[in-house]
XYZ file of C-alpha atoms in Angstrom:
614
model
C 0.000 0.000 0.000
C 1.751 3.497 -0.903
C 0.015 6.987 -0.248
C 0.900 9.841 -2.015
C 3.570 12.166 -1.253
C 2.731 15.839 -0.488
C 3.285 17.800 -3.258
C 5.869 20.640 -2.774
C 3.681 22.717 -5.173
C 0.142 22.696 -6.387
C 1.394 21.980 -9.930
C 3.188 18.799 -9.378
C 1.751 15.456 -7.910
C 5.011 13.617 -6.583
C 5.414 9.870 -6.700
C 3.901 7.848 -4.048
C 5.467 6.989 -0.031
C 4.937 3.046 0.903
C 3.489 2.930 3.839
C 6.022 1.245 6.737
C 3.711 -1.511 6.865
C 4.420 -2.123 3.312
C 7.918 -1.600 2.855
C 8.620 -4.200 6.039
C 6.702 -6.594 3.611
C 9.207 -5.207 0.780
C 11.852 -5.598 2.879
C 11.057 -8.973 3.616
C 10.037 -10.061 0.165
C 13.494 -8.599 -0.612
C 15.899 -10.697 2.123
C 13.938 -14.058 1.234
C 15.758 -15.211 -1.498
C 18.974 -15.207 0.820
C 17.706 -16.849 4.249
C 20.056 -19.098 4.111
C 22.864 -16.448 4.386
C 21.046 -14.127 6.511
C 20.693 -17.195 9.342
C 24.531 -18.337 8.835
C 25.717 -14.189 9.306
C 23.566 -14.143 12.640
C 24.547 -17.181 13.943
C 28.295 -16.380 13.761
C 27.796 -13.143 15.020
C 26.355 -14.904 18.102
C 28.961 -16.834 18.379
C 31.347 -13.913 17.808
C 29.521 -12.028 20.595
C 29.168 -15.220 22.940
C 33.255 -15.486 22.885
C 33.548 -11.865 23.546
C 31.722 -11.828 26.605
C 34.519 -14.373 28.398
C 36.718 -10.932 28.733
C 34.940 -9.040 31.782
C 35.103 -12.306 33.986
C 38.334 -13.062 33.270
C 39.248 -9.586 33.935
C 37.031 -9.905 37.211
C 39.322 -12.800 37.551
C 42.583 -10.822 37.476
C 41.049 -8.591 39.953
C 40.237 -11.607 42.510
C 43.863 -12.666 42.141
C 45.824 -9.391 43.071
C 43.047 -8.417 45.803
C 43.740 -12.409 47.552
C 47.535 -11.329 46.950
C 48.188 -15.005 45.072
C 51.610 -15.663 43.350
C 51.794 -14.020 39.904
C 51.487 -17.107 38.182
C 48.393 -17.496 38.470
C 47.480 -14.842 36.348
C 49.167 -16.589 33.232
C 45.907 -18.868 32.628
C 43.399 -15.567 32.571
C 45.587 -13.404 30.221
C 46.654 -16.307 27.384
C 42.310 -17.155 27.981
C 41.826 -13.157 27.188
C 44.574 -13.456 23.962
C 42.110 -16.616 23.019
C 39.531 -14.850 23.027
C 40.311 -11.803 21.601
C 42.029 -13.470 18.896
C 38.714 -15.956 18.308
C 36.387 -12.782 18.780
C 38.165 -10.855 15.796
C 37.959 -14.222 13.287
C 34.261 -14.605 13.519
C 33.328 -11.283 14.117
C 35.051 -10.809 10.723
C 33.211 -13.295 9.075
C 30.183 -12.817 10.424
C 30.234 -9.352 9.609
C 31.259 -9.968 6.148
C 28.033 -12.301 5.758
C 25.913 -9.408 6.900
C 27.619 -7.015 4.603
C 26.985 -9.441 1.249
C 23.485 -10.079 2.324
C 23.366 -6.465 2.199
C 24.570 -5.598 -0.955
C 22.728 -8.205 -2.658
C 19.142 -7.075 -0.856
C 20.420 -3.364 -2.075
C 21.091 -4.368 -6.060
C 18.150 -6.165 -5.938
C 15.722 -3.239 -5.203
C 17.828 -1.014 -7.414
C 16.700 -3.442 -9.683
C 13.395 -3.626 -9.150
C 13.274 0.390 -8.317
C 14.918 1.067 -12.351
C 13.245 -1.645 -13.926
C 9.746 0.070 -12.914
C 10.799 3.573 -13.156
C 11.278 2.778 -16.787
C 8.002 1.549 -16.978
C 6.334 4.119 -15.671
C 3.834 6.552 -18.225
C 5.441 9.453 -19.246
C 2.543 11.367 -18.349
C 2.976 10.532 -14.620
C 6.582 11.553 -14.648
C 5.450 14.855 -16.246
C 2.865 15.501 -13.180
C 5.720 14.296 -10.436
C 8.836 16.353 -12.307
C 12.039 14.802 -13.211
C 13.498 16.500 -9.482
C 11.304 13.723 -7.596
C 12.633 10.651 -9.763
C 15.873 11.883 -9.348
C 15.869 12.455 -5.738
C 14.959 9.093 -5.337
C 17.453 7.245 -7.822
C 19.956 9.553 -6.440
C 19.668 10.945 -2.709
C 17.308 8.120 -1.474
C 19.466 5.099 -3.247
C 22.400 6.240 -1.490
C 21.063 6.824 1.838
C 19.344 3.168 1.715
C 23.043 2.054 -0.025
C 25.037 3.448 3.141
C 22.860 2.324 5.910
C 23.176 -1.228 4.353
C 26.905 -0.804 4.118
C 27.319 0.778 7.929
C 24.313 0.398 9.967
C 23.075 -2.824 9.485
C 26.336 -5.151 10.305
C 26.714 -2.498 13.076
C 23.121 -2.837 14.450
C 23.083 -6.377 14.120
C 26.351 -6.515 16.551
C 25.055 -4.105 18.932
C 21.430 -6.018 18.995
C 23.206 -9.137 19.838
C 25.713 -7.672 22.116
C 23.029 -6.204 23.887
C 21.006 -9.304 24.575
C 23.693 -11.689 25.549
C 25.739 -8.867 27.545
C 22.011 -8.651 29.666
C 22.040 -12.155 30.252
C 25.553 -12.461 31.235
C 24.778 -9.645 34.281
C 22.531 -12.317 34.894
C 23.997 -14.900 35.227
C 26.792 -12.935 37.815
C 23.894 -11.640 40.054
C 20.121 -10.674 39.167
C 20.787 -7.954 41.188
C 23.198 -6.541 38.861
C 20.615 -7.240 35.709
C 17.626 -5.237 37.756
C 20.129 -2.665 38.883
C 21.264 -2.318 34.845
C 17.574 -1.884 33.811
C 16.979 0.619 35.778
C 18.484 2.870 32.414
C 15.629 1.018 30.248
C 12.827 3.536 30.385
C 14.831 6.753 29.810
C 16.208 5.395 26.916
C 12.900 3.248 26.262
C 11.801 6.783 26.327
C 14.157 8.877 24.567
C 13.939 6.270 21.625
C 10.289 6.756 21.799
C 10.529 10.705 21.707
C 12.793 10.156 18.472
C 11.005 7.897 16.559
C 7.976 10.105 16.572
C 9.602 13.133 15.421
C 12.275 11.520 12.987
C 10.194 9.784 10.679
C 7.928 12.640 9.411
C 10.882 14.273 9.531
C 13.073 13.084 7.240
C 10.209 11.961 5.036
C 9.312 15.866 4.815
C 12.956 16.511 4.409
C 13.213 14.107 1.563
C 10.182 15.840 -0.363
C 12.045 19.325 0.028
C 14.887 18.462 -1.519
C 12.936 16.399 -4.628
C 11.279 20.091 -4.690
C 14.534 22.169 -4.336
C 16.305 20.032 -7.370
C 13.489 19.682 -9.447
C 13.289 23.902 -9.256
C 16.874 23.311 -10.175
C 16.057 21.631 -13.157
C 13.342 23.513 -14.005
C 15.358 26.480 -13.834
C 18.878 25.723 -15.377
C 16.860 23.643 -18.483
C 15.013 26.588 -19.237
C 17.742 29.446 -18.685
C 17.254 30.615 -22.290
C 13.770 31.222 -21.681
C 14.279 32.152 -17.914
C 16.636 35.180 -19.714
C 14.636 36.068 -22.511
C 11.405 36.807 -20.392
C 13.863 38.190 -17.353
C 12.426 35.461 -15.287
C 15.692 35.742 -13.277
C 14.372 37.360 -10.265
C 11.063 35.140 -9.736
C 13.256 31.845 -10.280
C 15.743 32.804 -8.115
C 13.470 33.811 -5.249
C 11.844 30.310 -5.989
C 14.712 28.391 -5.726
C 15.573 30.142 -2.895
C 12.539 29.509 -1.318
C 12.435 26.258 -1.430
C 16.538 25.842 -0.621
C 15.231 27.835 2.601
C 12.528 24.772 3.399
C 15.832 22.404 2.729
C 17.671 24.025 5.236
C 14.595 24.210 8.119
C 14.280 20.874 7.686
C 17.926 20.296 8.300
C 18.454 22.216 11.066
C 15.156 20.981 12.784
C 16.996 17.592 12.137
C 20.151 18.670 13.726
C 18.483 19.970 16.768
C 16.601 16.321 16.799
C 19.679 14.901 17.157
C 21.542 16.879 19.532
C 18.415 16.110 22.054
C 18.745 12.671 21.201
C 22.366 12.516 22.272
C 21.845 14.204 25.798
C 18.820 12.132 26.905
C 21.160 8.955 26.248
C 23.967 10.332 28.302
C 21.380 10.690 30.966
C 20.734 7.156 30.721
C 23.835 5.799 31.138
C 25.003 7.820 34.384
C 21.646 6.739 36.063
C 22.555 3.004 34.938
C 26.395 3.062 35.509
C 25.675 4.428 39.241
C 22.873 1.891 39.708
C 25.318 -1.188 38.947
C 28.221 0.334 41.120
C 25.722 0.912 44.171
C 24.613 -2.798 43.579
C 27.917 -3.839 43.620
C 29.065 -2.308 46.856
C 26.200 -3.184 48.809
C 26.743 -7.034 47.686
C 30.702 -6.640 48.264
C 29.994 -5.765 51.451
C 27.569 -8.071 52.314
C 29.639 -11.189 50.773
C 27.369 -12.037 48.448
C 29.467 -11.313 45.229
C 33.420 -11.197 45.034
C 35.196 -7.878 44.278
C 36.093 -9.514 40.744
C 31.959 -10.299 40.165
C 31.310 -7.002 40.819
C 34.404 -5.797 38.753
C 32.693 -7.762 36.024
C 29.526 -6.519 36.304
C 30.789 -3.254 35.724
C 32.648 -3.890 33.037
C 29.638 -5.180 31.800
C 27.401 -2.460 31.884
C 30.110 -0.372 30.735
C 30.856 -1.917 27.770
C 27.003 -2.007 27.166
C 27.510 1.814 26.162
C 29.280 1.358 22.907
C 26.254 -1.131 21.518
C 23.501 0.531 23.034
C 24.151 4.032 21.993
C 25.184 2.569 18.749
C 22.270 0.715 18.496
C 19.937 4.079 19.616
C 21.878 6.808 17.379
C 21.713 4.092 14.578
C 18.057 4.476 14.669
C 19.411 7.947 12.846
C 20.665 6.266 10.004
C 17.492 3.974 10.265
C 14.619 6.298 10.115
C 16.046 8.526 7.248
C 17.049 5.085 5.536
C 13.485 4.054 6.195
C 12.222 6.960 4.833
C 14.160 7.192 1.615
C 12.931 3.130 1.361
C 9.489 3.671 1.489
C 9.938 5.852 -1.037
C 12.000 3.615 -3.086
C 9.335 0.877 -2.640
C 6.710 3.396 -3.849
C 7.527 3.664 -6.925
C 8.276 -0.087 -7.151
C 4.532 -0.981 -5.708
C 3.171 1.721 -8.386
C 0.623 0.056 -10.628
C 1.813 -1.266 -13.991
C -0.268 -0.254 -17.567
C -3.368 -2.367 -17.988
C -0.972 -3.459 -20.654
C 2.312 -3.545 -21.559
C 3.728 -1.289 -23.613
C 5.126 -2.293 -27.279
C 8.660 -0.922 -27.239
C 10.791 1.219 -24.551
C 12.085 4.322 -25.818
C 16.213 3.241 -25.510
C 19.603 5.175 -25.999
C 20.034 7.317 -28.978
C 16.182 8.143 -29.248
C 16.150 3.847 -30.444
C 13.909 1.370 -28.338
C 14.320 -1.573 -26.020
C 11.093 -3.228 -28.212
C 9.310 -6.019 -26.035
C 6.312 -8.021 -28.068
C 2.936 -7.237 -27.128
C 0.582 -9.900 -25.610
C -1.986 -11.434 -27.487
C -4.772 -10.239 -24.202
C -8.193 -7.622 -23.917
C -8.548 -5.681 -21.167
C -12.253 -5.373 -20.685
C -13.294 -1.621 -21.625
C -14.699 -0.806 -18.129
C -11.310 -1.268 -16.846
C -9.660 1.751 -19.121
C -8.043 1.707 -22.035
C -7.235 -1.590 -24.021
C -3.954 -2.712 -26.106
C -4.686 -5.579 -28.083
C -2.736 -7.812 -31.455
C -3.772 -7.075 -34.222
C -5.934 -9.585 -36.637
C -6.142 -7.400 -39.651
C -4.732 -3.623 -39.702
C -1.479 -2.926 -38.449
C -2.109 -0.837 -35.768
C -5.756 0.949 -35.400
C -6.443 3.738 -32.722
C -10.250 3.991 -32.361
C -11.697 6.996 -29.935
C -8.502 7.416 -27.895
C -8.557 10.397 -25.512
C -5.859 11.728 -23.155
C -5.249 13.961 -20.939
C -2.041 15.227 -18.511
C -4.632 15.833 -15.814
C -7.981 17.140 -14.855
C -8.265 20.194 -17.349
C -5.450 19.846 -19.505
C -6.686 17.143 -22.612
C -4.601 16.551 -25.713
C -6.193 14.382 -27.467
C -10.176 13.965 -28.158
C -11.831 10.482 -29.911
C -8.935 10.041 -32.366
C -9.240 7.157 -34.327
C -6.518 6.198 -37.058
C -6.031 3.074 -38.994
C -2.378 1.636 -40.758
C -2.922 -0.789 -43.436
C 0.272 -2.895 -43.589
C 3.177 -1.594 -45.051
C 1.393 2.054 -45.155
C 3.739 5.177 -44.530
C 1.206 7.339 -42.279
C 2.856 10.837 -41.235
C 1.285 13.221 -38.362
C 1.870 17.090 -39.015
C -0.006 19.796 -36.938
C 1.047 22.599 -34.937
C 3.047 22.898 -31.804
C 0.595 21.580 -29.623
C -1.258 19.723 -31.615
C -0.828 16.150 -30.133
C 1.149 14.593 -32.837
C 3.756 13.376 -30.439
C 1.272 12.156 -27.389
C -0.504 9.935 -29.857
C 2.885 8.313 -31.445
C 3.349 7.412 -27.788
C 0.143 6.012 -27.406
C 0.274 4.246 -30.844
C 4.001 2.560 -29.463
C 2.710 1.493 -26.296
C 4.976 3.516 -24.411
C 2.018 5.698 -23.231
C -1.302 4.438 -22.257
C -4.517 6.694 -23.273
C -6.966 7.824 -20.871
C -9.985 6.301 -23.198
C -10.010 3.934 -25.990
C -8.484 1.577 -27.856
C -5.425 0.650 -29.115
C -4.986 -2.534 -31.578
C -1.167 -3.728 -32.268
C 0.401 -5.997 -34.292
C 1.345 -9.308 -32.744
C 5.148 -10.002 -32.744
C 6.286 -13.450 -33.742
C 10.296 -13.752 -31.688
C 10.431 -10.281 -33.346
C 9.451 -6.548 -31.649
C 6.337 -5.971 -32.592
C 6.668 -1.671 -32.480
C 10.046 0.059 -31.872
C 9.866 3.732 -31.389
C 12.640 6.093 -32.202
C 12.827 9.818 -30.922
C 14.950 12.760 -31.327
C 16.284 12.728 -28.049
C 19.668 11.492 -28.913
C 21.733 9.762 -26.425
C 24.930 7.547 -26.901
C 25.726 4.666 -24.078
C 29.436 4.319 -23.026
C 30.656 1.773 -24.984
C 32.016 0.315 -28.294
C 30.083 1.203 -31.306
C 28.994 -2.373 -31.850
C 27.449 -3.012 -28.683
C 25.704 0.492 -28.991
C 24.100 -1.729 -32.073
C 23.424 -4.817 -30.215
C 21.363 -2.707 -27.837
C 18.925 -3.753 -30.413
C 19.739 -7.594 -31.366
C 22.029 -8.918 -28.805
C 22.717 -11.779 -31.139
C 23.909 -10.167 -34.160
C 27.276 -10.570 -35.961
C 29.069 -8.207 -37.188
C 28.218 -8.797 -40.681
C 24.345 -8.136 -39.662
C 25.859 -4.697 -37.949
C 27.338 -3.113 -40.970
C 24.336 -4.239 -43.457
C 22.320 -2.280 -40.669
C 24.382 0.585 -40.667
C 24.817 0.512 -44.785
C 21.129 0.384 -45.062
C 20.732 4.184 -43.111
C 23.736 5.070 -45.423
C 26.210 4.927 -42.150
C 28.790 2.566 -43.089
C 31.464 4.820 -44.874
C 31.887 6.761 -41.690
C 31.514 4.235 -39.158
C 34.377 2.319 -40.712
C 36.377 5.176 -40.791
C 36.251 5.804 -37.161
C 39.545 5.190 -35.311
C 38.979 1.192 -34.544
C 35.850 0.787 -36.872
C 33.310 -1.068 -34.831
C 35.379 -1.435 -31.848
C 35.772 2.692 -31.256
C 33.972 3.513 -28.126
C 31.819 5.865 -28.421
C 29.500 7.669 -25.907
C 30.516 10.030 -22.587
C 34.089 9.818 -22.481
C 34.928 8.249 -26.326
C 34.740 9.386 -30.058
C 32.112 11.680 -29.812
C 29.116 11.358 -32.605
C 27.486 14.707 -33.694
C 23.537 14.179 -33.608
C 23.129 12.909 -37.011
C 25.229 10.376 -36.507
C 23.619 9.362 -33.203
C 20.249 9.737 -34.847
C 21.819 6.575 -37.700
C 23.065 5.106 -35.115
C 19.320 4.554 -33.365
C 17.999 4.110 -37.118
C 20.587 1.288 -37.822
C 19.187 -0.166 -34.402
C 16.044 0.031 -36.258
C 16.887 -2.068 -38.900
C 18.355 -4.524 -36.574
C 15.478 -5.037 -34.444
C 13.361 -5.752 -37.356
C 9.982 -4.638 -35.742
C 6.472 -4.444 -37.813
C 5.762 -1.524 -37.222
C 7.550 1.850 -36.836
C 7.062 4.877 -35.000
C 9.303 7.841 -35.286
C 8.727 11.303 -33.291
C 10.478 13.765 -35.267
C 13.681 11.761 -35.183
C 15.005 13.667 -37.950
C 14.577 17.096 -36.247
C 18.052 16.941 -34.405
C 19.869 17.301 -37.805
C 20.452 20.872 -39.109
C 19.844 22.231 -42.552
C 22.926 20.633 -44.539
C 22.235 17.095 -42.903
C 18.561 17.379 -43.267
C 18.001 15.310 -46.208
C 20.452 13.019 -45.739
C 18.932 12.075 -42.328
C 15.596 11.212 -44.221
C 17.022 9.386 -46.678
C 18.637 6.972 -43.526
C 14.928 7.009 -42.196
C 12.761 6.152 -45.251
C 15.655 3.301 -46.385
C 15.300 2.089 -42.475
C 10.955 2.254 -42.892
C 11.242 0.323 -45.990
C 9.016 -2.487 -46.276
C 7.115 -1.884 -42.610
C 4.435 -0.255 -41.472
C 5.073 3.349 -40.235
C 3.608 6.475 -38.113
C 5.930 9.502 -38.510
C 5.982 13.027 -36.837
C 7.000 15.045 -39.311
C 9.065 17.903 -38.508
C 9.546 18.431 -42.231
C 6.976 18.708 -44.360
C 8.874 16.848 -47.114
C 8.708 13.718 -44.709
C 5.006 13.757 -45.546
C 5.450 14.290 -49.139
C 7.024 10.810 -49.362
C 3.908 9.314 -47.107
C 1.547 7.334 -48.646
C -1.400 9.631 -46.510
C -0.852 12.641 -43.975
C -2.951 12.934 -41.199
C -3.622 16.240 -39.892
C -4.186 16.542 -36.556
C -5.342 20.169 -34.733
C -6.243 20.624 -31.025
C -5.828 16.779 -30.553
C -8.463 16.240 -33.287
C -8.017 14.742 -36.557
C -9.277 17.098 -38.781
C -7.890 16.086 -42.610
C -6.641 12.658 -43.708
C -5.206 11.720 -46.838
C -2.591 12.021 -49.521
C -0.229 15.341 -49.738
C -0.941 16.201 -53.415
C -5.147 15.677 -52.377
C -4.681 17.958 -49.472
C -2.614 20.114 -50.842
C -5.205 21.296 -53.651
C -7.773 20.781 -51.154
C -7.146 24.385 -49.258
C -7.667 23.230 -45.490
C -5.608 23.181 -42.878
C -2.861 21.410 -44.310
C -2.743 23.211 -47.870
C -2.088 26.375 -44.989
C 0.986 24.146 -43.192
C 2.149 23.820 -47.064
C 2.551 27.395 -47.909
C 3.572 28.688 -44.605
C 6.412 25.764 -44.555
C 7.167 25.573 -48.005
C 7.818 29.521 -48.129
C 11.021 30.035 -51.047
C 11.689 26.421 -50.790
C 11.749 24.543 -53.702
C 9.174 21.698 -53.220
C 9.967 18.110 -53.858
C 7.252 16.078 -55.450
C 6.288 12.613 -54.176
């Protein structure tokens, strides 16, 4: 169960908080897979902690010997015992700790898993209303405070838990007296744990959400400086961000202050304790009921209860804002997928990740079905959508491919052309209607390339095998000859092998954009959808970038957002769309002469340009 987070401004509507009853169950769900590890860490950690707890009676021991005034031999047998053990204590805390530590990791790169594997799947839509700050909080700040409490608190809470418990029964086992005497610093610190819990959770759960809201004014800010400057925005952005970089640092400080309280309540906890197990010790000295070496070790005890009982109550620091920045991890895992999934990922380079769509309905009162295709290659009938109450984009458009049919979508700015490629790909569901697909057969069934261009680290070929893992090299360069991008990716330093991406031979957008294309190719998928990919090129590279695209659309169905006009002239029909409604349909030369919206796109685009013919 996951409840929404508060939103840091009325416009956005952030990604949802688990609940801490459900992310427990995560948590669980999460360590099961390693029980067997989990059990073995513990136990030697027990065993660690057992072993550790011979030193304060054999240091009571010592004391016996020199008060009785006994020959200094005899203390040979109690300090080789305390090298034993110290020597035994370090082995297994070592390995016990280690177990801890690997259980840790693993539980931590599985949820990373889990957390990017259904971030990607998540509707772009709903990452518009939550803002790109509040994902990346979460992948960034939230995954690293989980990351270090796994890597410092937990093996350190689990030896302070145990230490705890066994040190207890130990003071036990010396004198009762000594236990009730020790527990007398239970309720302060009963209480001061108490006092922090309540505060520290909202807390850091509040101070989570201002920092999603400081970075994503950040963003907001620094992505749109052009604009910011050319409206002289500067002054209400900056008082913004510094607004909300104000909330960040409230939060902190109230945090700090939460602390610092924490901290002196313990330390009055331990002097009431301390004093209680000395009193209890003199009084049974005196009386002869204990030894001055019991008594010695029941101090020792107690005293060496400080380090794993503060540790363990100042790790519940580390514990609530890890806790926090879980929950929030585990909301965005718990989110709800897509009545269906979607027909191809957008992937690097504006390319796709394409997965085959299922051959299922979704009954209609459920929302908005994706279904295979029996005869058309992809229909769209009476889809709707809308980024929120008030804000549609697209009303009762229905479109039909027939197979093999070049369909491209012009309009305005605005107009929807790009929401309903998404739709028509899968990687966006619609608020109403219906989309039909075409069944894949151990092929992508709709790959959907974009012009957001982006290169992965790596050699050039596995940039292309992002597509078909299994291709040879021969398959890569008939790929890359097909989009016309052979000649220069042979002539890069080491061919195939030249890395390429953040830190290697850099590829100017047109290249990158051939690069997805030839991915394309590889992939093999029936149908195509491309969202302006061709818009990243400038003038001079223009054509040359459509040529790559209509040799990579060649003999498979395609939708195209056409950024250039002349990318319709080579469709077999041009849709018009205009306020999210189709409003003209058919092919350029028909609508050109026609003198409707479209003839009006024509001659305001077309201008002095000379104008192919189809």
């Amino acid at each position: 169960m996951t409840t929404p987070s508060r939103p840091a401004d009325d416009s956005a509507e952030l990604l949802p908080v688990a609940t801490p009853a459900r992310t427990r169950a995560a948590l669980r769900a999460l360590v099961r897979p390693d029980r067997g590890l989990a059990l073995t860490g513990i136990g030697v950690l027990v065993a660690a902690t057992a072993v550790g707890l011979l030193v304060q009676p054999l240091l009571g021991r010592i004391v016996d010997i020199v008060a009785d005034g006994r020959p200094a031999g005899d203390l040979t047998l109690p300090v080789v015992l305390l090298v034993a053990v110290a020597a035994v204590q370090g082995v297994t805390t070592t390995i016990g700790l280690t177990r801890i530590a690997r259980l840790g990791e693993t539980v931590l790169a599985r949820l990373r898993e889990r957390f990017v594997e259904r971030a990607l799947d998540l509707p772009a839509d709903r990452l518009e209303r939550a803002g790109a700050g509040d994902l990346t909080a979460r992948v960034t700040g939230d995954v690293a405070r989980v990351a270090e409490a796994v890597r410092s608190a937990l093996p350190e809470m689990a030896r302070s838990v145990l230490a705890i418990v066994l040190t207890l029964g130990a003071l036990a086992l010396l004198d009762v007296r000594f236990l009730l005497a020790a527990l007398l610093a239970v309720p302060v610190q009963l209480l001061t744990a108490r006092w922090y819990v309540n505060r520290a959770l909202t807390l850091y759960a509040d101070q989570r959400v201002a920092n999603g809201a400081q970075q994503q004014q950040l963003l907001e800010t620094i992505g749109g400086a052009v604009t910011v400057r050319g409206h002289r925005l500067e002054e209400q952005h900056t008082e913004r961000a510094a607004g909300r970089s104000r909330k960040a640092v409230e939060l902190t400080m109230r945090s700090v202050n939460l602390v610092l309280g924490f901290y002196g309540r313990l330390h009055i906890a331990e002097y009431i304790g301390l004093a209680a197990v000395l009193i209890a010790g003199f009084w049974l000295v005196r009386d002869g009921a204990v030894s001055i070496g019991t008594a010695t070790a029941a101090a020792l005890y107690f005293h060496s209860l400080f380090g794993p009982v503060n540790a363990a109550l100042v790790l519940l620091d580390d514990a609530q804002s890890a806790a926090a920045g879980l929950a929030r991890l585990v909301g965005v895992t718990d989110l709800a997928r897509p009545t269906e999934p979607v027909a191809g990922k957008a992937g690097p380079a504006g390319g796709a990740e394409p997965t085959p769509v299922p051959q299922q309905t979704v009954p209609q009162q459920t929302g908005p079905r994706r279904r295979a295709a029996t005869g058309a290659a992809v229909a769209a009938d009476a889809v709707s959508h809308a980024y929120g109450p008030g804000r549609p984009v697209l009303h009762d458009v229905s479109l039909t491919l027939r197979p093999g049919e070049h369909v491209a979508l012009v309009g305005t700015s605005g107009a929807g052309k790009s929401t309903l490629a998404r739709i028509v790909a899968g990687v966006q569901q619609p608020t109403a209607g219906t989309v039909t697909a075409p069944a894949g057969a151990g092929e992508p069934s709709v790959v959907l390339v974009t012009q957001e261009v982006h290169v992965f680290t790596g050699t050039l070929a596995e940039d292309l095998r992002l597509a078909r893992p299994e291709a040879t090299d021969a398959d890569l360069r008939a790929a890359l000859a097909t989009v016309h991008a052979l000649d220069w990716a042979e002539a890069l330093p080491d061919g195939l092998d030249t890395v390429v991406g953040e830190g290697g031979h850099r590829l100017d957008p047109a290249r990158a954009q051939q690069l997805a294309l030839a991915r394309l190719v590889l992939a093999g998928p029936a149908l195509a959808v491309l969202d302006e990919a061709t818009a990243e090129a400038g003038s001079a590279g223009a054509r040359a970038l459509e040529c790559s695209a209509e040799a990579a659309l060649a003999g498979r169905t395609a939708l195209i957002v056409a950024h250039r006009l002349t990318q319709a002239v080579a469709a077999d029909r041009v849709v018009v769309l205009e306020a999210g409604r189709v409003v003209e349909s058919g092919p350029h030369d028909e609508l050109r002469d026609a003198d409707g919206p479209y003839a009006a796109l024509w001659r305001a685009w077309s201008g002095s340009r000379t104008a192919p013919h189809p």
